[in-house]
Short mmCIF file of C-alpha atoms in Angstrom, two decimals:
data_model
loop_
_atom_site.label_atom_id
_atom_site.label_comp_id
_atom_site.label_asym_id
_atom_site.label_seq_id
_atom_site.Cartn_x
_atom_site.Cartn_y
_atom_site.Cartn_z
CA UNK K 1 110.86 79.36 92.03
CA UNK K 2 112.23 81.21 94.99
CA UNK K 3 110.00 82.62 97.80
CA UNK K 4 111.46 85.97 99.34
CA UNK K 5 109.28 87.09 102.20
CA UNK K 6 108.95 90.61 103.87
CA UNK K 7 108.15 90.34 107.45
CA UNK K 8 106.75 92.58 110.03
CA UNK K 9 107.42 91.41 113.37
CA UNK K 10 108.39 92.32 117.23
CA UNK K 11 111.17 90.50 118.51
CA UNK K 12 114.22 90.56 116.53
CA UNK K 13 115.67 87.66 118.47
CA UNK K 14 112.63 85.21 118.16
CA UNK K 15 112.07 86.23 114.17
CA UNK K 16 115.76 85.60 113.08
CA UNK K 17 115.33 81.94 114.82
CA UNK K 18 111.99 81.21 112.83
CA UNK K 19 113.22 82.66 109.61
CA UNK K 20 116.41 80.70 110.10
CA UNK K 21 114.49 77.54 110.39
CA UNK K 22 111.97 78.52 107.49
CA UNK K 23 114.83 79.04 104.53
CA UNK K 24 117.31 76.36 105.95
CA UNK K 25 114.09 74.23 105.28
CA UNK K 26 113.69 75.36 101.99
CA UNK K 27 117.50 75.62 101.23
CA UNK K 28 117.88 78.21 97.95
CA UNK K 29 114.13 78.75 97.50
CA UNK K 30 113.77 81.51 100.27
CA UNK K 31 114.66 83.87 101.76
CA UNK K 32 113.76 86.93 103.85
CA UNK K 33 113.62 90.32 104.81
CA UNK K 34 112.67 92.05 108.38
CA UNK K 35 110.80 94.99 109.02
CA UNK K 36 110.47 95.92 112.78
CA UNK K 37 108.10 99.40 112.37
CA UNK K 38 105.66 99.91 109.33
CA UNK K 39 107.78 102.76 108.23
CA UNK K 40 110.49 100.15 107.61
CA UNK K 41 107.94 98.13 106.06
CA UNK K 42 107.35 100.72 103.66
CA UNK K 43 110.80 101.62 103.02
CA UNK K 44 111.69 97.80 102.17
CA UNK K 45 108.42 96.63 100.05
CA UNK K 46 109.43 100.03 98.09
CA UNK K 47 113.24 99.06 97.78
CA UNK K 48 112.46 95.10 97.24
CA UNK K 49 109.51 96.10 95.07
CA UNK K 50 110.43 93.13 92.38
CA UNK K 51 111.85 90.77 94.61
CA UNK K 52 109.33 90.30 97.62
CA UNK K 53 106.89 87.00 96.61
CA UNK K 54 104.46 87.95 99.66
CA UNK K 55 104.53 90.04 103.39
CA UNK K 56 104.29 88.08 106.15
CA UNK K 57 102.79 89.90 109.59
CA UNK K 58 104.07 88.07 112.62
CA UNK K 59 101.69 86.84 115.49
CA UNK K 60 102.29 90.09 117.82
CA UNK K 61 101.12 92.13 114.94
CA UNK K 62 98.17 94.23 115.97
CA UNK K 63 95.45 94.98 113.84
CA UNK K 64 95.76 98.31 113.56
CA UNK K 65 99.27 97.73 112.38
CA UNK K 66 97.47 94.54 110.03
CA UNK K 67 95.41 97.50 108.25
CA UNK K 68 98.40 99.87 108.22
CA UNK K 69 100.43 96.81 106.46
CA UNK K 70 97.88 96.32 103.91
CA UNK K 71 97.43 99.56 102.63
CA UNK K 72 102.08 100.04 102.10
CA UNK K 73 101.33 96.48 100.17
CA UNK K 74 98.12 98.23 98.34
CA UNK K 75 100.78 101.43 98.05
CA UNK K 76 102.84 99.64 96.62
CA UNK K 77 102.29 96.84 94.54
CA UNK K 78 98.70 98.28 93.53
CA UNK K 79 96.60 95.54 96.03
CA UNK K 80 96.40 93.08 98.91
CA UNK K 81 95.97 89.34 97.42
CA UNK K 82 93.96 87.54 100.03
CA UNK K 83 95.39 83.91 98.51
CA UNK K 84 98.79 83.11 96.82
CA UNK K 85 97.29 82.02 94.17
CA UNK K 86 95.11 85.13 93.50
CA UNK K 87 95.42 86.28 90.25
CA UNK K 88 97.19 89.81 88.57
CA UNK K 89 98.62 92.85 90.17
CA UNK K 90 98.98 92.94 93.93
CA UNK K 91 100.90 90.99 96.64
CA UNK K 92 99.34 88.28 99.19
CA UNK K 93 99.90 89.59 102.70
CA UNK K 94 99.81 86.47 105.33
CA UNK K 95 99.21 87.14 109.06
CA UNK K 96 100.34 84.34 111.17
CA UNK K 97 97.87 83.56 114.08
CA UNK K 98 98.36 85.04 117.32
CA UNK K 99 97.88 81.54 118.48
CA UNK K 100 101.31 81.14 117.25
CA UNK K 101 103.23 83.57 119.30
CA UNK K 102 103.58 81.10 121.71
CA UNK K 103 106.48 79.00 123.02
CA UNK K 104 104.97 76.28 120.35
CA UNK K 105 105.06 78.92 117.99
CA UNK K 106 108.55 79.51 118.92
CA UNK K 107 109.35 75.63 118.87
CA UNK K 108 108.47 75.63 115.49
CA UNK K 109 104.95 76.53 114.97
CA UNK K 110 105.15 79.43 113.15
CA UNK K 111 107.50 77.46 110.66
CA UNK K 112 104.89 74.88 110.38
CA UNK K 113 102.16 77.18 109.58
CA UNK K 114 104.03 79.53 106.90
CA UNK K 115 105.43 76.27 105.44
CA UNK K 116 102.03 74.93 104.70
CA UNK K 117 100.97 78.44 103.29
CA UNK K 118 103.33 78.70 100.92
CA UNK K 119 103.28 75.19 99.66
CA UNK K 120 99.69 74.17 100.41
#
């Protein structure tokens, strides 16, 4: 099964690095979409509706902008899963640590950590 993630992050140049790393890791099985404001993140999770497996909030998100997330994924796909594995309607929204936003996160932290997520 493929994983197709829709991300919220900050820095264009440090996400397309990490999500680089993340799908050539998983070569076939994933791939990604970026959202840099919520109202893009809106406008995506609407036009990916069917495809998106679960959103994925990078480490500079605040939460104000974790809460706004939540309710476009509640919006949209009728509720916020707080596991993958959650059962029926709804889509799992991950936050990666703000631990992570970091130059480890950078040297592949972040990849590390949604890695385990998705396959843990």
């Amino acid at each position: 099964m493929s994983t197709h993630l829709l991300v919220l992050a900050h820095d264009p140049a440090i996400v397309a690095a990490q999500l680089q790393q993340f799908t050539a890791n998983q070569p076939g099985k994933a791939t990604s979409t970026v959202a840099f404001t919520l109202e893009e993140l809106e406008s995506k999770a609407i036009a990916e509706k069917d495809n998106v497996t679960f959103v994925l909030l990078g480490p500079r998100t605040t939460d104000e902008e974790a809460a706004s997330a939540k309710q476009i994924v509640a919006r949209v796909w009728g509720r916020v899963k707080e596991s993958k594995d959650e059962p029926g309607e709804g889509k799992w929204v991950l936050r990666i640590p703000a631990s992570l936003g970091t130059e480890e996160g950078r040297k592949g932290g972040i990849v590390g950590f949604v890695g385990k997520q998705v396959e843990g």
